[in-house]
Coordinates of C-alpha atoms in Angstrom, one line a residue:
Chain A
M1 CA 0.0 0.0 0.0
Q2 CA 2.9 2.4 1.0
T3 CA 4.7 1.6 -2.4
V4 CA 1.5 2.4 -4.4
M5 CA 1.1 5.8 -2.6
N6 CA 4.8 6.6 -3.2
L7 CA 4.4 5.7 -6.9
D8 CA 1.4 8.1 -7.1
K9 CA 3.6 10.9 -5.6
V10 CA 6.4 10.2 -8.1
L11 CA 4.0 10.3 -11.0
L12 CA 2.4 13.5 -9.8
A13 CA 5.8 15.1 -9.4
F14 CA 6.9 13.9 -12.8
A15 CA 3.7 15.3 -14.4
A16 CA 4.3 18.7 -12.7
A17 CA 7.9 18.7 -13.9
L18 CA 6.8 17.9 -17.5
S19 CA 4.2 20.7 -17.4
I20 CA 6.7 23.4 -16.3
G21 CA 9.6 21.9 -18.3
I22 CA 8.0 21.6 -21.6
S23 CA 6.3 25.0 -21.4
A24 CA 9.6 26.6 -20.4
I25 CA 11.4 25.0 -23.3
A26 CA 8.6 26.1 -25.7
T27 CA 8.8 29.7 -24.3
A28 CA 12.5 29.8 -24.6
W29 CA 12.4 28.6 -28.3
V30 CA 9.7 31.1 -29.2
Q31 CA 11.4 34.0 -27.5
S32 CA 14.7 33.2 -29.1
R33 CA 13.1 33.5 -32.5
I34 CA 10.9 36.6 -31.6
G35 CA 14.0 38.2 -30.0
A36 CA 16.2 37.7 -33.1
S37 CA 13.4 38.9 -35.4
G38 CA 12.6 41.8 -33.0
A39 CA 16.2 42.9 -33.0
G40 CA 16.2 42.9 -36.8
A41 CA 13.0 44.9 -36.9
L42 CA 14.4 47.4 -34.3
A43 CA 17.6 47.9 -36.3
E44 CA 15.5 48.9 -39.3
K45 CA 12.6 50.7 -37.5
P46 CA 13.4 51.9 -34.0
E47 CA 9.9 53.3 -33.6
L48 CA 8.7 49.7 -33.2
T49 CA 10.3 49.3 -29.7
A50 CA 7.1 49.1 -27.7
T51 CA 5.5 46.6 -30.1
I52 CA 8.5 44.4 -30.0
I53 CA 8.6 44.4 -26.2
I54 CA 5.0 43.4 -26.1
M55 CA 5.5 40.6 -28.7
L56 CA 8.5 39.3 -26.7
A57 CA 6.4 39.2 -23.5
I58 CA 3.5 37.4 -25.0
P59 CA 5.1 33.9 -24.9
E60 CA 5.8 34.3 -21.2
T61 CA 2.1 33.3 -20.7
I62 CA 3.0 29.8 -21.9
V63 CA 5.4 29.2 -19.0
I64 CA 3.1 30.9 -16.5
L65 CA 0.3 28.6 -17.6
G66 CA 2.7 25.6 -17.3
F67 CA 3.6 26.8 -13.8
V68 CA -0.1 27.1 -12.8
I69 CA -0.9 23.6 -14.1
A70 CA 2.1 22.2 -12.2
A71 CA 0.9 23.9 -9.0
M72 CA -2.6 22.5 -9.6
I73 CA -1.1 19.0 -10.1
L74 CA 0.9 19.2 -6.9
L75 CA -1.5 21.0 -4.7
G76 CA -4.9 20.0 -6.1
K77 CA -6.9 17.3 -4.3
Chain B
M1 CA 33.9 29.2 -54.2
I2 CA 33.9 31.1 -50.9
N3 CA 37.7 31.4 -51.2
L4 CA 37.1 33.9 -54.0
L5 CA 35.3 36.2 -51.6
R6 CA 36.7 38.3 -48.8
Y7 CA 37.1 36.6 -45.5
I8 CA 35.0 38.2 -42.8
D9 CA 35.9 37.4 -39.2
S10 CA 32.5 38.1 -37.7
P11 CA 30.3 35.0 -37.3
G12 CA 27.3 37.0 -38.5
F13 CA 23.7 37.0 -37.1
P14 CA 20.9 34.5 -36.7
S15 CA 18.7 34.0 -39.8
D16 CA 15.6 35.3 -38.1
Y17 CA 17.4 38.6 -37.5
L18 CA 18.6 38.9 -41.1
I19 CA 15.3 37.9 -42.6
T20 CA 13.5 40.7 -40.7
R21 CA 16.1 43.2 -41.6
I22 CA 15.9 42.2 -45.3
K23 CA 12.1 42.7 -45.2
G24 CA 12.6 46.2 -43.9
R25 CA 15.2 47.0 -46.5
R26 CA 13.2 45.5 -49.3
A27 CA 10.4 47.9 -48.5
A28 CA 12.9 50.8 -48.4
L29 CA 14.3 49.7 -51.8
M30 CA 10.9 49.7 -53.4
A31 CA 10.1 53.1 -51.9
S32 CA 13.4 54.5 -53.2
W33 CA 12.6 53.1 -56.7
K34 CA 9.1 54.8 -56.7
T35 CA 10.9 58.1 -55.8
V36 CA 13.4 57.7 -58.6
R37 CA 10.6 56.9 -61.1
A38 CA 8.6 60.0 -59.9
N39 CA 11.5 62.4 -59.8
G40 CA 14.1 60.9 -62.1
L41 CA 17.8 60.5 -61.2
T42 CA 18.5 63.5 -59.0
A43 CA 22.2 62.9 -58.3
L44 CA 24.9 62.8 -60.9
T45 CA 25.9 59.2 -61.3
S46 CA 27.8 56.8 -63.5
D47 CA 27.9 53.1 -64.3
E48 CA 30.5 52.6 -61.6
G49 CA 28.5 54.6 -59.1
I50 CA 25.4 52.5 -59.7
W51 CA 27.4 49.3 -59.4
Q52 CA 29.2 50.6 -56.3
A53 CA 25.8 51.1 -54.6
L54 CA 24.9 47.5 -55.4
L55 CA 28.2 46.3 -54.0
N56 CA 27.7 48.3 -50.9
E57 CA 24.4 46.6 -50.2
L58 CA 25.8 43.1 -51.0
E59 CA 28.7 43.8 -48.7
W60 CA 26.2 44.7 -45.9
L61 CA 24.2 41.5 -46.6
Y62 CA 27.3 39.3 -46.7
G63 CA 28.5 40.7 -43.4
Q64 CA 25.1 40.0 -41.7
M65 CA 24.9 36.4 -42.9
N66 CA 26.0 33.6 -40.7
R67 CA 28.8 31.3 -42.0
A68 CA 26.4 28.7 -43.3
L69 CA 24.4 31.2 -45.4
R70 CA 27.7 32.8 -46.7
E71 CA 28.8 29.4 -47.9
C72 CA 25.4 28.7 -49.4
F73 CA 25.2 32.1 -51.3
A74 CA 28.9 32.3 -52.3
P75 CA 28.1 31.1 -55.9
V76 CA 25.5 33.9 -56.3
F77 CA 27.8 36.6 -54.9
V78 CA 30.7 35.4 -57.1
M79 CA 28.4 35.5 -60.2
L80 CA 27.5 39.2 -59.5
E81 CA 31.1 40.0 -58.7
L82 CA 32.1 38.8 -62.2
K83 CA 30.7 42.1 -63.5
T84 CA 33.0 43.9 -61.0
I85 CA 36.0 42.2 -62.5
V86 CA 34.9 43.1 -66.0
L87 CA 34.1 46.8 -65.0
C88 CA 37.6 47.0 -63.4
L89 CA 39.2 45.7 -66.5
R90 CA 37.3 48.1 -68.7
N91 CA 38.4 51.0 -66.5
K92 CA 42.0 49.7 -66.6
E93 CA 41.8 49.6 -70.4
A94 CA 40.7 53.3 -70.3
D95 CA 43.3 54.1 -67.6
R96 CA 40.8 55.2 -65.0
A97 CA 42.3 54.4 -61.6
T98 CA 39.8 56.4 -59.6
E99 CA 36.9 54.3 -60.9
I100 CA 38.8 51.1 -60.2
H101 CA 39.4 52.2 -56.6
M102 CA 35.7 53.1 -56.2
L103 CA 34.6 49.7 -57.4
L104 CA 37.1 47.8 -55.3
T105 CA 36.2 49.7 -52.1
H106 CA 33.1 47.7 -51.4
T107 CA 33.6 44.6 -53.5
L108 CA 33.4 41.2 -51.8
L109 CA 36.2 39.8 -54.0
A110 CA 39.1 38.3 -52.1
D111 CA 42.3 40.4 -51.4
S112 CA 44.3 38.4 -54.0
V113 CA 41.7 39.2 -56.8
R114 CA 41.5 42.8 -55.8
Q115 CA 45.3 43.1 -55.9
A116 CA 45.4 41.6 -59.4
L117 CA 42.8 44.1 -60.5
R118 CA 44.3 47.1 -58.8
D119 CA 48.0 46.8 -59.0
Q120 CA 48.7 45.4 -62.5
P121 CA 49.5 48.0 -65.1
D122 CA 47.3 46.7 -67.9
V123 CA 44.4 44.3 -68.7
H124 CA 46.6 41.5 -70.0
S125 CA 48.8 41.3 -66.9
S126 CA 45.7 41.6 -64.7
I127 CA 44.1 38.6 -66.4
T128 CA 47.4 36.7 -66.2
T129 CA 47.8 37.5 -62.5
L130 CA 44.1 36.6 -61.8
M131 CA 44.7 33.2 -63.4
E132 CA 47.8 32.6 -61.3
T133 CA 46.2 33.7 -58.0
T134 CA 42.9 32.0 -58.4
A135 CA 44.6 28.8 -59.7
G136 CA 41.5 27.4 -61.3
A137 CA 39.2 28.4 -58.4
L138 CA 37.3 30.8 -60.7
P139 CA 35.6 28.6 -63.4
G140 CA 35.6 30.1 -66.8
L141 CA 38.6 32.3 -66.4
G142 CA 40.8 30.2 -68.7
E143 CA 38.1 30.2 -71.4
A144 CA 37.7 34.0 -70.9
A145 CA 41.4 34.6 -71.2
S146 CA 41.4 32.9 -74.6
A147 CA 38.4 34.8 -75.6
Y148 CA 40.1 38.1 -74.6
A149 CA 42.9 37.3 -77.0
G150 CA 40.4 37.0 -79.9
H151 CA 37.5 39.3 -79.1
G152 CA 38.7 41.8 -76.4
L153 CA 36.9 42.5 -73.2
R154 CA 33.5 41.7 -74.7
G155 CA 34.7 38.2 -75.4
F156 CA 36.3 38.0 -72.0
E157 CA 33.0 38.9 -70.3
D158 CA 31.0 36.4 -72.3
G159 CA 33.5 33.6 -71.8
L160 CA 33.8 34.3 -68.1
M161 CA 30.1 34.2 -67.5
R162 CA 29.5 31.2 -69.8
G163 CA 32.3 29.2 -68.2
Y164 CA 31.3 30.2 -64.7
L165 CA 27.6 29.3 -65.1
A166 CA 28.2 26.0 -66.9
H167 CA 30.5 24.8 -64.2
T168 CA 28.6 26.2 -61.2
V169 CA 25.3 24.5 -62.0
T170 CA 27.0 21.1 -61.9
T171 CA 28.2 21.7 -58.3
K172 CA 26.3 20.9 -55.2
L173 CA 24.0 23.9 -54.5
H174 CA 20.9 24.7 -52.4
P175 CA 18.0 23.6 -54.6
L176 CA 16.6 27.2 -54.9
I177 CA 20.0 28.5 -55.9
N178 CA 20.4 25.7 -58.4
N179 CA 17.0 26.4 -59.9
F180 CA 17.8 30.1 -60.1
L181 CA 21.2 29.6 -61.8
R182 CA 19.6 27.1 -64.3
A183 CA 16.8 29.6 -65.0
F184 CA 19.5 32.3 -65.6
V185 CA 21.3 29.9 -68.0
D186 CA 18.0 29.4 -69.9
L187 CA 17.5 33.1 -70.1
R188 CA 21.0 33.6 -71.6
N189 CA 20.4 30.7 -74.0
V190 CA 17.2 32.2 -75.3
M191 CA 18.9 35.5 -75.8
I192 CA 21.8 33.8 -77.7
L193 CA 19.3 31.9 -79.9
Y194 CA 17.3 35.1 -80.6
K195 CA 20.5 37.0 -81.6
Q196 CA 21.9 34.2 -83.8
L197 CA 18.6 33.7 -85.6
R198 CA 18.1 37.4 -86.0
W199 CA 21.6 38.1 -87.3
G200 CA 21.9 34.9 -89.3
V201 CA 24.9 33.7 -87.3
E202 CA 25.3 30.0 -86.5
D203 CA 27.5 29.3 -83.5
P204 CA 26.1 26.4 -81.4
G205 CA 29.2 26.6 -79.2
A206 CA 27.9 29.9 -77.7
F207 CA 25.1 28.1 -75.8
I208 CA 25.6 27.4 -72.2
E209 CA 25.3 23.9 -70.8
G210 CA 23.3 23.2 -67.6
G211 CA 20.0 24.9 -68.1
M212 CA 16.5 23.3 -68.3
F213 CA 16.6 23.4 -72.1
R214 CA 18.8 20.7 -73.5
L215 CA 21.6 21.8 -75.8
S216 CA 20.4 19.4 -78.5
R217 CA 17.1 21.2 -78.6
L218 CA 18.7 24.6 -78.8
V219 CA 21.0 23.5 -81.6
K220 CA 18.1 22.0 -83.5
L221 CA 16.1 25.2 -83.2
L222 CA 19.1 27.2 -84.4
A223 CA 19.6 24.9 -87.3
S224 CA 16.0 25.3 -88.4
K225 CA 16.8 29.0 -89.2
E226 CA 13.2 29.8 -88.5
P227 CA 13.3 33.5 -87.4
N228 CA 10.7 33.0 -84.6
A229 CA 12.0 29.6 -83.3
W230 CA 13.1 31.4 -80.1
E231 CA 9.5 32.2 -79.2
E232 CA 8.7 28.6 -78.2
L233 CA 11.5 28.6 -75.7
A234 CA 10.7 32.1 -74.4
K235 CA 7.1 31.1 -73.7
E236 CA 8.3 28.0 -71.8
A237 CA 10.9 30.1 -69.9
T238 CA 8.4 32.7 -68.9
A239 CA 5.3 30.5 -68.6
L240 CA 3.4 33.1 -70.7
K241 CA 0.9 32.0 -73.3
S242 CA 1.7 34.9 -75.6
L243 CA 4.7 37.1 -75.5
P244 CA 4.4 40.9 -75.4
A245 CA 5.6 42.3 -78.8
A246 CA 9.3 42.1 -78.4
A247 CA 10.5 44.7 -80.9
S248 CA 14.1 44.6 -79.8
E249 CA 16.8 42.5 -78.1
G250 CA 16.4 44.7 -75.0
A251 CA 12.7 44.3 -74.9
L252 CA 13.0 40.5 -75.0
E253 CA 15.6 40.5 -72.3
T254 CA 13.3 42.6 -70.2
V255 CA 10.4 40.1 -70.6
L256 CA 12.7 37.2 -69.6
L257 CA 14.2 39.1 -66.6
T258 CA 10.7 40.3 -65.5
S259 CA 9.5 36.7 -65.5
L260 CA 12.5 35.5 -63.5
T261 CA 11.9 38.4 -61.1
G262 CA 8.3 37.4 -60.6
R263 CA 9.2 33.8 -59.9
L264 CA 11.8 34.9 -57.3
R265 CA 9.3 37.3 -55.8
Q266 CA 6.8 34.4 -55.3
I267 CA 9.5 32.3 -53.5
G268 CA 10.6 35.4 -51.5
R269 CA 7.1 36.0 -50.3
G270 CA 6.9 32.5 -48.9
N271 CA 4.5 31.0 -51.4
H272 CA 6.9 28.1 -51.6
K273 CA 8.4 26.1 -48.8
D274 CA 11.3 28.2 -47.6
N275 CA 12.1 27.4 -44.0
D276 CA 15.7 28.7 -44.0
G277 CA 15.0 32.0 -45.7
V278 CA 17.2 31.2 -48.7
G279 CA 14.4 32.1 -51.1
L280 CA 13.8 35.5 -49.5
I281 CA 17.5 36.3 -49.4
L282 CA 17.8 35.2 -53.1
D283 CA 14.9 37.4 -54.0
Y284 CA 16.5 40.4 -52.2
I285 CA 19.8 39.9 -53.9
W286 CA 18.0 39.7 -57.3
R287 CA 16.0 42.9 -56.5
I288 CA 19.2 44.7 -55.7
Y289 CA 20.6 43.6 -59.1
V290 CA 17.3 44.6 -60.9
H291 CA 17.4 48.0 -59.1
A292 CA 20.9 48.6 -60.3
R293 CA 20.0 47.5 -63.9
N294 CA 16.9 49.8 -63.9
L295 CA 19.0 52.7 -62.6
A296 CA 21.5 52.1 -65.4
V297 CA 18.7 52.1 -68.0
L298 CA 17.4 55.4 -66.6
Y299 CA 20.9 56.8 -66.6
H300 CA 21.6 55.8 -70.2
A301 CA 18.1 56.0 -71.8
A302 CA 16.2 58.7 -69.8
D303 CA 15.9 60.8 -73.0
L304 CA 14.3 58.0 -75.1
G305 CA 10.8 58.6 -73.8
E306 CA 8.4 56.9 -71.4
G307 CA 7.3 54.2 -73.9
T308 CA 10.9 53.0 -74.4
L309 CA 11.6 53.1 -70.7
E310 CA 8.5 51.1 -69.9
R311 CA 9.8 48.4 -72.3
E312 CA 13.3 48.4 -70.9
L313 CA 12.7 48.6 -67.2
I314 CA 12.1 45.4 -65.2
A315 CA 8.9 45.6 -63.2

């Protein structure tokens, strides 16, 4: 019985880790591409600064959602 | 091929960065062309000045590319730089050192090539030094040197481009660049066929190998001596059902170049699979070339009237 409960905990922790890990990797990849393109756009049109910062911030929501889901997995009943 | 170009120590920038910058500069290039068409050429210029502006932009582009892209585009850059070599030799023949200096300031050609073009006292010794320094790395140079002996710089230019294209299309290239070079070979072959049929000259050796049209077909059409035999090929090359009235050699060249421009534009706008941005960069390089050609037409033929200009300018 103890072993089954421990396995449940391991699986939950693993699921939470996957949730935050995959979303963090996805965010990093997207931001690297938006960052590079944004730098190029800024070099040609500096007036786009505000737009580029917003574009760069949008993918942050992916990792935040991953974090929320991980928290729900670990803390939820 | 990359050894013929200047070594740049910088590793360049990521493709995404470069692609975005090119999109911005492409829009600026189009805007500048609209201004030129509306107001005419405002600054005093020359063939060398127009070509120098092109070289300036190519230098910027080459410097921004990462090493993989530089390697990939080296054959295209070298192809455009062949004209720099020819312009330098023409100026050397006319003893114009200032123009040679102007052309070599922004060229991408390697130091050894630049030295051969700058430091040698005459055209013949420049060509000899070029052959020694490039040691066979520049395809077509041997053929061009022989042509120079018989037909002067015009023969040198033709021989160099013919030898270079025929060799380069047989090497391992990115598929889009390979297709572009083969289409360029076709374009030149159609022009050669048109000229030979029109002037009644029969020289099958002038055709360039490696295009989509087989040499045997070109030779057969030439042998037919039918004055309009070139139309069949021109229609295939441009995918047009009927060709606009091509009253002159220049007008036919414009039709062919406009068609190639349209195809590259489609690739550049992402209508084809182009994950690595090669199509977009190729389209931009071609636009720079077309811009320079159009400026040269305006410079030389501004007095010929709007109708002639419309026929000669590439849309």
